Tab-separated table of C-alpha atoms in Angstrom:
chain	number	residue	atom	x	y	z
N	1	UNK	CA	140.492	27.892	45.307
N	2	UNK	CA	137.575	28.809	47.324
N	3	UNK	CA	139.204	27.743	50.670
N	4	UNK	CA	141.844	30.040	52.398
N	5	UNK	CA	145.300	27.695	52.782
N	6	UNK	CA	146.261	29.977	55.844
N	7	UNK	CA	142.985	28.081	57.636
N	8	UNK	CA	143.449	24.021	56.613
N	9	UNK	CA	141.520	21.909	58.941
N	10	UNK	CA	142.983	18.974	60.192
N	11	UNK	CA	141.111	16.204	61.181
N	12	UNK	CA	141.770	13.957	64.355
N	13	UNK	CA	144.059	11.268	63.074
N	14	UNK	CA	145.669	14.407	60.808
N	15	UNK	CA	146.511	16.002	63.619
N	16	UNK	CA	148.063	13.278	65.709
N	17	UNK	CA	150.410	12.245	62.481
N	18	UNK	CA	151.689	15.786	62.029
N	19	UNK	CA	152.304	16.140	66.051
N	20	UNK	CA	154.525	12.764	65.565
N	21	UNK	CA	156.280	13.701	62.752
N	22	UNK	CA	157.114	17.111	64.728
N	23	UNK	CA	158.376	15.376	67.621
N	24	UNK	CA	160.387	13.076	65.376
N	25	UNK	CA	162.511	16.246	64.586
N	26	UNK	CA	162.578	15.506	60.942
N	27	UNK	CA	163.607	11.572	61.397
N	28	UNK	CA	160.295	10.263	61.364
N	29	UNK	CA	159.148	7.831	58.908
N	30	UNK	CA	156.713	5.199	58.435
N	31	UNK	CA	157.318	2.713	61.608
N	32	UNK	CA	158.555	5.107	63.530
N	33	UNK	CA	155.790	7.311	63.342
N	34	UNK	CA	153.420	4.463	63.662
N	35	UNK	CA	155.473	3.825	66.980
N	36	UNK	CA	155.351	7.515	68.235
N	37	UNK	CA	150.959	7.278	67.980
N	38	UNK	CA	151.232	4.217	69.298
N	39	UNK	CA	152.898	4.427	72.583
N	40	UNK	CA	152.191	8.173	73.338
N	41	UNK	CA	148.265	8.511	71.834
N	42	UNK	CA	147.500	4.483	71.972
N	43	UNK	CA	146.337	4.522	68.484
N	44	UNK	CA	147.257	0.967	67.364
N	45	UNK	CA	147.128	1.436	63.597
N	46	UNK	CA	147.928	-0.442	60.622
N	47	UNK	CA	151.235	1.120	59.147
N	48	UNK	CA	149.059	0.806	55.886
N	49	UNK	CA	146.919	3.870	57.375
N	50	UNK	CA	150.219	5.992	58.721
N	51	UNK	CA	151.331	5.961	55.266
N	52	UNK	CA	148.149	6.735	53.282
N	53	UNK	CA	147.758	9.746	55.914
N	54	UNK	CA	150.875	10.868	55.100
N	55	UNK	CA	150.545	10.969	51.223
N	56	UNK	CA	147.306	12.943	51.947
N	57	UNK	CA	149.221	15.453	54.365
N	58	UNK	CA	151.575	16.050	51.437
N	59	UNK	CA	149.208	16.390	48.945
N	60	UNK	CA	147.691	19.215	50.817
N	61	UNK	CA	151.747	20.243	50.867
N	62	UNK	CA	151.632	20.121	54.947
N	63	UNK	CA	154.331	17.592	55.076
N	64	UNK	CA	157.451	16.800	52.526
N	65	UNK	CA	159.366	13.141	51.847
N	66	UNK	CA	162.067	11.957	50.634
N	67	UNK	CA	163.776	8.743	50.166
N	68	UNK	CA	166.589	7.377	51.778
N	69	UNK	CA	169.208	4.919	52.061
N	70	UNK	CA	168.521	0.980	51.969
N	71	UNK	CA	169.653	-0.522	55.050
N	72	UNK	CA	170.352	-3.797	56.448
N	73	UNK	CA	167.302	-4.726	59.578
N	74	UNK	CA	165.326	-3.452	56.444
N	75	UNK	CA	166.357	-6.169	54.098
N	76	UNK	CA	168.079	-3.630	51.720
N	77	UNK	CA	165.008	-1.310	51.243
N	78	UNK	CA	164.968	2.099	51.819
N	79	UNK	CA	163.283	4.334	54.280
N	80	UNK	CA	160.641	7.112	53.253
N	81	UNK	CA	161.595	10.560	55.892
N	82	UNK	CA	158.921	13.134	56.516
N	83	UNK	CA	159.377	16.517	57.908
N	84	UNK	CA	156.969	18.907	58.683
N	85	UNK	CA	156.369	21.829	56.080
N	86	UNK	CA	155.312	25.179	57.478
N	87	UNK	CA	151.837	24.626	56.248
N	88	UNK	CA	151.880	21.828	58.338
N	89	UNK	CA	153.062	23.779	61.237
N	90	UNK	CA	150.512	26.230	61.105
N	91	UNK	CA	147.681	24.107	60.574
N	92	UNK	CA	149.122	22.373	63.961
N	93	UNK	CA	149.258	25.228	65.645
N	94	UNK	CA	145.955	26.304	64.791
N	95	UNK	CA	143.828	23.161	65.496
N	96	UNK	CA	146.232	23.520	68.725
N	97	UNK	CA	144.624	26.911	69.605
N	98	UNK	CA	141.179	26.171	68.713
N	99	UNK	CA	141.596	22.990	71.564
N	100	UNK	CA	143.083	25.136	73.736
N	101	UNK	CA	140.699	27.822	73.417
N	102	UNK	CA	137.309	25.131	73.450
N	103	UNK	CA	139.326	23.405	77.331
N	104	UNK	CA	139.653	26.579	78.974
N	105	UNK	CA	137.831	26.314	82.131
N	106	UNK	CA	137.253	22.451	81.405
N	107	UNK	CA	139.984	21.398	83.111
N	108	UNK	CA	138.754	20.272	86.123
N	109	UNK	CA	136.149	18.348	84.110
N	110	UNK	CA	138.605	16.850	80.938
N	111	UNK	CA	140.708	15.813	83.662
N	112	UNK	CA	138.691	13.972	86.059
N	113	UNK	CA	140.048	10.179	86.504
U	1	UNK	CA	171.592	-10.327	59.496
U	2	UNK	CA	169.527	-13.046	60.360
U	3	UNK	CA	167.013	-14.214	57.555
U	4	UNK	CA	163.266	-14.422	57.997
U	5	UNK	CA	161.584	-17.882	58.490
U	6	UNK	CA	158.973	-18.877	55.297
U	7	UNK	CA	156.309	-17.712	57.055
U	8	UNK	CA	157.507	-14.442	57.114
U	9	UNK	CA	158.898	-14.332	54.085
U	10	UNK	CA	155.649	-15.711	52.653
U	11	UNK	CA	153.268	-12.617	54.175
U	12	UNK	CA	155.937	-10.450	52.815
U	13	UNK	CA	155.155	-11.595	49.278
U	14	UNK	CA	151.536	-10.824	49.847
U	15	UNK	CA	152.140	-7.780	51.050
U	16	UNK	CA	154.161	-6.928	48.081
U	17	UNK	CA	151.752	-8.709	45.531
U	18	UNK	CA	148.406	-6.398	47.856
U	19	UNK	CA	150.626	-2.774	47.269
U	20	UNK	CA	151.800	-1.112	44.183
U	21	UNK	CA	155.434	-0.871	43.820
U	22	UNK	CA	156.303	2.461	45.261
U	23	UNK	CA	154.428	1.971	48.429
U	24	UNK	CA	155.567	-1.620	48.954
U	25	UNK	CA	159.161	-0.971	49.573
U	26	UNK	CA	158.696	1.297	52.101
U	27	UNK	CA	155.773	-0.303	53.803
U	28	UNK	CA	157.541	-3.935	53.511
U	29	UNK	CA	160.785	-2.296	54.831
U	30	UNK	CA	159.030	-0.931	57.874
U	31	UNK	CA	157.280	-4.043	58.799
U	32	UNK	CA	160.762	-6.333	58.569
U	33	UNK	CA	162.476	-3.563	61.089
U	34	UNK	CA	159.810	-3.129	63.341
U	35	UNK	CA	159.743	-6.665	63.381
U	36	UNK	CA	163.235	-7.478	64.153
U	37	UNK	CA	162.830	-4.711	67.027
U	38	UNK	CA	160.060	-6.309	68.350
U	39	UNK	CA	161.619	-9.717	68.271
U	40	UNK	CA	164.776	-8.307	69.862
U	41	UNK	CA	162.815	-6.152	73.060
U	42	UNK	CA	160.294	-9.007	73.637
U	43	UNK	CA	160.426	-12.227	72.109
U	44	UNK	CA	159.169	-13.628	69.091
U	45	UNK	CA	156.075	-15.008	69.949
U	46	UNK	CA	154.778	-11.211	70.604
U	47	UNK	CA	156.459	-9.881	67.299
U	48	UNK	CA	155.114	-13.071	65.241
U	49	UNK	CA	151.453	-11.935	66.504
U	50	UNK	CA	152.069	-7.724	65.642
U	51	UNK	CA	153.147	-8.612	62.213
U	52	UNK	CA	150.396	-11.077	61.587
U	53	UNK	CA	147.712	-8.567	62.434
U	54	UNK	CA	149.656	-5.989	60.659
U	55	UNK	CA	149.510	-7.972	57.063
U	56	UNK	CA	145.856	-8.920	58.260
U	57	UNK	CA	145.005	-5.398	58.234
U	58	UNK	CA	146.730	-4.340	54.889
U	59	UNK	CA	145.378	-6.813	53.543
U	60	UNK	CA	141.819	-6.172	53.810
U	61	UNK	CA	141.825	-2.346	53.609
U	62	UNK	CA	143.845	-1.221	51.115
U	63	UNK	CA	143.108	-1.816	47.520
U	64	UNK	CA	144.812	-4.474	45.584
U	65	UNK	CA	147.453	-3.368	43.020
U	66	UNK	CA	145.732	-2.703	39.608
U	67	UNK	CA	142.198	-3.081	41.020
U	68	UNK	CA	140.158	-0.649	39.433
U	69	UNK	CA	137.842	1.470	42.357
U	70	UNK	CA	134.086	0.451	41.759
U	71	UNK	CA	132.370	3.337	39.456
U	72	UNK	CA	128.790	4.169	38.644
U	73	UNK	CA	129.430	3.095	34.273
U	74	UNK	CA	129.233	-0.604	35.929
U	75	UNK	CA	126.266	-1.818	36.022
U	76	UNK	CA	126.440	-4.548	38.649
U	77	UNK	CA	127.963	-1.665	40.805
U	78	UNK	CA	125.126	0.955	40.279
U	79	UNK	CA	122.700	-2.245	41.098
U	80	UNK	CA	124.336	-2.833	44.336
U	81	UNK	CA	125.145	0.532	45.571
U	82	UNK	CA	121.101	1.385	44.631
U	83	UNK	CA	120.138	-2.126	46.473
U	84	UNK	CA	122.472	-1.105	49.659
U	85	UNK	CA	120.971	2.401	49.679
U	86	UNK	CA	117.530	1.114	49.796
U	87	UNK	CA	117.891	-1.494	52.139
U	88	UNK	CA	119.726	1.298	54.394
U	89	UNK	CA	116.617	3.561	53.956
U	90	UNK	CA	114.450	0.992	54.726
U	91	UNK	CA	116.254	-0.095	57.956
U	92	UNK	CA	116.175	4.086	59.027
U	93	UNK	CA	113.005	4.292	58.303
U	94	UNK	CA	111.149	1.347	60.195
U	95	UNK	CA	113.581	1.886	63.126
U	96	UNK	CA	112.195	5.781	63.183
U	97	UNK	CA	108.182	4.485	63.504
U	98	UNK	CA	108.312	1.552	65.022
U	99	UNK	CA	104.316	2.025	65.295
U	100	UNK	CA	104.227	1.298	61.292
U	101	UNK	CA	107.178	-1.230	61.450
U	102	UNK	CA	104.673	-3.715	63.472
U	103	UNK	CA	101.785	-2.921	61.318
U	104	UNK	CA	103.697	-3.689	58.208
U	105	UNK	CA	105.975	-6.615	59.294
U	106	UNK	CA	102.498	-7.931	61.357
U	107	UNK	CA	100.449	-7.445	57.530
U	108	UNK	CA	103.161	-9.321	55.810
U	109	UNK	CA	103.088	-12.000	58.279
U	110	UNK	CA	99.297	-12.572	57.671
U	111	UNK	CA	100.200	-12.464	53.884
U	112	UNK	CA	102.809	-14.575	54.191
U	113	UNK	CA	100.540	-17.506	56.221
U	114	UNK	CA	97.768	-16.894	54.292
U	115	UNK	CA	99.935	-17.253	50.898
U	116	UNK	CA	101.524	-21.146	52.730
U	117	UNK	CA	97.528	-22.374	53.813
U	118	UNK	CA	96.252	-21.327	49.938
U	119	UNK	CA	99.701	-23.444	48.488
U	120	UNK	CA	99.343	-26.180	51.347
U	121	UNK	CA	95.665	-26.814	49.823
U	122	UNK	CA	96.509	-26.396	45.888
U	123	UNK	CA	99.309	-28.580	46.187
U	124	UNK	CA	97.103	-31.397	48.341
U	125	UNK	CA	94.106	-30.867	45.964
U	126	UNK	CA	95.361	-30.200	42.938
U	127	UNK	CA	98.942	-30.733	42.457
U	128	UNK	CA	99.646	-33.795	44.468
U	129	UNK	CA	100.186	-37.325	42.620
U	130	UNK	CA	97.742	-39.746	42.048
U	131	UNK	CA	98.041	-42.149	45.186
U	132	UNK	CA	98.751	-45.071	42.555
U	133	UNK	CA	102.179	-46.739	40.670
U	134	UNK	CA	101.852	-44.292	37.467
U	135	UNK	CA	99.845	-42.479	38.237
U	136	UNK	CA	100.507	-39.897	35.938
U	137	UNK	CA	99.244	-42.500	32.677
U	138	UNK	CA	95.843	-42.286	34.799
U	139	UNK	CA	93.279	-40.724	33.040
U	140	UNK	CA	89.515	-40.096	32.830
U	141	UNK	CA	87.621	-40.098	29.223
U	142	UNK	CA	83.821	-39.675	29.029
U	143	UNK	CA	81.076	-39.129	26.448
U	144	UNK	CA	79.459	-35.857	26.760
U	145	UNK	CA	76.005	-34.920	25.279
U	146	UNK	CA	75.891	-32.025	22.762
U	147	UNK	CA	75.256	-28.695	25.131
U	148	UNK	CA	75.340	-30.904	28.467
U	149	UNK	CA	76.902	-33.000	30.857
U	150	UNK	CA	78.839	-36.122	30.945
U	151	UNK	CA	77.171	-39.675	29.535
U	152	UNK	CA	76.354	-42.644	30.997
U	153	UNK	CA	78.839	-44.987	29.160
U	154	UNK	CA	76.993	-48.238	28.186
U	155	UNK	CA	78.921	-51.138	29.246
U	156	UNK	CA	78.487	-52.776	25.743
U	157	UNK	CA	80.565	-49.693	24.226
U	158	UNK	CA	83.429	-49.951	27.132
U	159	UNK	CA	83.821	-53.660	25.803
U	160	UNK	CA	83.745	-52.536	22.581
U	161	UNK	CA	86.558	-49.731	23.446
U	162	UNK	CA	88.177	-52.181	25.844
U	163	UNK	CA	88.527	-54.352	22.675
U	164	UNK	CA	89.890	-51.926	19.895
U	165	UNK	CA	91.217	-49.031	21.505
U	166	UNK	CA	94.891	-48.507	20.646
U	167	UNK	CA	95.486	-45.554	22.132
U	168	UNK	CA	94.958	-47.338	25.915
U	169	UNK	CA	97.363	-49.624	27.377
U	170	UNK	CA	93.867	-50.815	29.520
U	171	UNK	CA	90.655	-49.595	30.261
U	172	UNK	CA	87.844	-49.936	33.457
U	173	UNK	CA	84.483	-48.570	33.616
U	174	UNK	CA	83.302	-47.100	36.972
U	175	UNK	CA	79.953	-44.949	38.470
U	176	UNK	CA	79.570	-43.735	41.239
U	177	UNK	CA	76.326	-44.516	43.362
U	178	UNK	CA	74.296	-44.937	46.640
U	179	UNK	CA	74.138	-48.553	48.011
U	180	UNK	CA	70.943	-49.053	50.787
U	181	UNK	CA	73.193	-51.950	52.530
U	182	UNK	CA	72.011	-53.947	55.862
U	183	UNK	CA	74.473	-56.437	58.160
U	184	UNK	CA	72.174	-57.784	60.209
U	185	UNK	CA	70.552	-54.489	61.681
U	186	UNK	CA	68.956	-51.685	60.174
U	187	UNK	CA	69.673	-51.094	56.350
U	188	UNK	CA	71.936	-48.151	55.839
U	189	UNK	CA	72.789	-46.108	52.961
U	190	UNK	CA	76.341	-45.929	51.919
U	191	UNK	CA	77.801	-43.791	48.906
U	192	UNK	CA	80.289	-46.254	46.750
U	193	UNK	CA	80.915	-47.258	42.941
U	194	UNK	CA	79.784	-49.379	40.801
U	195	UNK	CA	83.517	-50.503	38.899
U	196	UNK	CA	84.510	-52.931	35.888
U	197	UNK	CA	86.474	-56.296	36.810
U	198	UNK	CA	89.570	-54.293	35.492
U	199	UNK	CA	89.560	-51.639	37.672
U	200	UNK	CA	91.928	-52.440	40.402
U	201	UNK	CA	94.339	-53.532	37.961
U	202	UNK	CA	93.729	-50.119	35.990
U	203	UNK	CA	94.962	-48.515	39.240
U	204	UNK	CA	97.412	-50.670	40.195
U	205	UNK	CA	96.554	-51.127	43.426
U	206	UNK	CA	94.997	-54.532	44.925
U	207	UNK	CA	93.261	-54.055	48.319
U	208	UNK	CA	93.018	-57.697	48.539
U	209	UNK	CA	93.691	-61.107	46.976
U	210	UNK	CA	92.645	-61.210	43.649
U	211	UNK	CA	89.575	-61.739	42.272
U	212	UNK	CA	87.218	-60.964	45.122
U	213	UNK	CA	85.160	-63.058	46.445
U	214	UNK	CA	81.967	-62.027	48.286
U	215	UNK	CA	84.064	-62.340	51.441
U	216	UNK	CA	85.696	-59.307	50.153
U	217	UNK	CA	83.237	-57.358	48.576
U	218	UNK	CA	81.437	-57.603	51.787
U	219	UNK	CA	84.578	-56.452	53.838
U	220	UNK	CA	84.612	-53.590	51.294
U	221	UNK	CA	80.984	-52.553	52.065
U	222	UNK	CA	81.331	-52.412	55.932
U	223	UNK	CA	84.317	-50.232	55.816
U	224	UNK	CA	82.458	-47.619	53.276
U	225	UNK	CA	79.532	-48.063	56.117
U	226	UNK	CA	81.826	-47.496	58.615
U	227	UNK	CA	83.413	-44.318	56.704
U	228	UNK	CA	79.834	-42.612	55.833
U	229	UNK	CA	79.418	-42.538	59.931
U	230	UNK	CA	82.677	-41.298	60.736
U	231	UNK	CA	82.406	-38.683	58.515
U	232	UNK	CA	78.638	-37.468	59.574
């Protein structure tokens, strides 16, 4: 493989779905993921998208799934979990630094109102 | 747990028929809760419009189950990729020189008017119907001497065609000529025709009561009189 794993990039809508799956703490899953972007980034996104991003993101093996039980408000279908996998993580946390280190000093700037 | 209504259930069904089965359940599944939360926090009018725009957008993004991605074997697909690559091209490149985007849209425009006045004429010259009931049965025959022009038709021979011809539902003799014509004033020179009896009848047309008297043919005079000075 000519690209180095240890350096993935993540695009912009990559990055927000890995950030909500981390602050789902290993619960997320389709709607509530869609949710998370939704109130927190005001991305309002078909859940169509959330999940095609996500099959991508484990593809690349940043994120892992599994299945789990059907449940009732879900008319007896089952939910799909993701979790973050520690490819995932450090991708995050190197687009992360990369932001960080392209805002410092712009602060006064990104923030103005 | 309370069912959905037929409407719902009814988008759910497309959305399973749009998605292949192991995306549907869990994409289906996460619509119906999200939709029963909705309903629950803020009434259903609100959730009733999310899920509708929801199904609106799976619906026209993602590919439907079994369709097969366009590819460049198909050749209606290479055709309208290449067309839609052109047409892009085209689009880039007039909007980066404007300067040649007038000149060429301005030299089309002249070829385009000039291409409508060159029909316009043809088809009032040329192609345009006969101004008469049939008149595409109308036609002219003449006699033509042997390495020249047309013959003067002796009116003895259009009898005698007039009487045997079979191929001719009817016949008329006509020649054109100049008339030296005076009403009253100074003689005048009008260009006209000389025509057989049958010739309005030929044509179908009767620009008054039949036969003419000399009433009529002088009416018919004045007015050619009348057209020679309009036209000079």
């Amino acid at each position: 493989m000519w690209c180095n794993k240890s350096s993935i990039l993540l695009g912009e809508f990559e990055q927000l779905t890995l950030l909500a799956v981390l602050r789902l703490d290993d619960h997320g899953y389709g709607a509530s993921i869609q949710r998370e972007m939704d109130s927190r980034a005001g991305r309002s996104i078909s859940i169509n998208a959330v999940y095609t991003t996500l099959e991508r993101l484990e593809k690349k093996g940043l994120v892992r799934s599994w299945v789990g039980e059907p449940s009732e408000q879900r008319g007896g279908r089952r939910r799909k979990h993701y979790a973050l996998e520690p490819l995932g993580a450090a991708a995050l946390r190197q687009a992360y630094g990369a932001f960080k280190r392209m805002t410092d000093g712009l602060e006064r700037y990104l923030e103005r109102a | 747990m309370k069912q959905l209504g037929p409407f719902l259930t009814f988008q759910m069904r497309l959305l399973r028929w749009r998605f292949p089965a192991e995306r549907a359940e869990f994409v289906i599944g996460d619509l119906e809760e999200e939709f029963r939360r909705r309903s629950s926090a803020s009434g259903s009018f609100g959730a009733h419009l999310w899920l509708s725009r929801q199904v609106l957008l799976c619906m026209a993004v993602h590919p439907r189950r079994g369709h097969r991605a366009p590819t460049n074997d198909r050749l209606g697909d290479t055709w309208m990729r290449s067309l839609g690559q052109d047409v892009r091209y085209a689009v880039r490149l007039l909007r980066k020189a404007p300067g040649f985007s007038v000149i060429a849209i301005g030299t089309m425009s002249v070829g385009v008017a000039a291409t409508s006045i060159i029909f316009s004429l043809v088809n009032t010259v040329i192609l345009r119907p006969l101004p008469y009931p049939r008149g595409d049965r109308l036609v002219a025959i003449s006699e033509a001497v042997p390495n020249g022009g047309p013959r003067r038709i002796p009116s003895a021979r259009l009898e005698a065609w007039q009487k045997h011809s079979q191929a001719f539902e009817s016949l008329a003799g006509f020649e054109f000529d100049a008339f030296n014509v005076a009403f009253g004033g100074e003689p005048d020179s009008i260009n006209g025709a000389g025509v057989s009896p049958e010739f309005f009848r030929v044509l179908g047309v009767f620009p008054f009561s039949w036969p003419p008297t000399n009433a009529h043919a002088l009416g018919a005079l004045k007015h050619g009189q009348q057209e020679n000075k309009r036209r000079v």
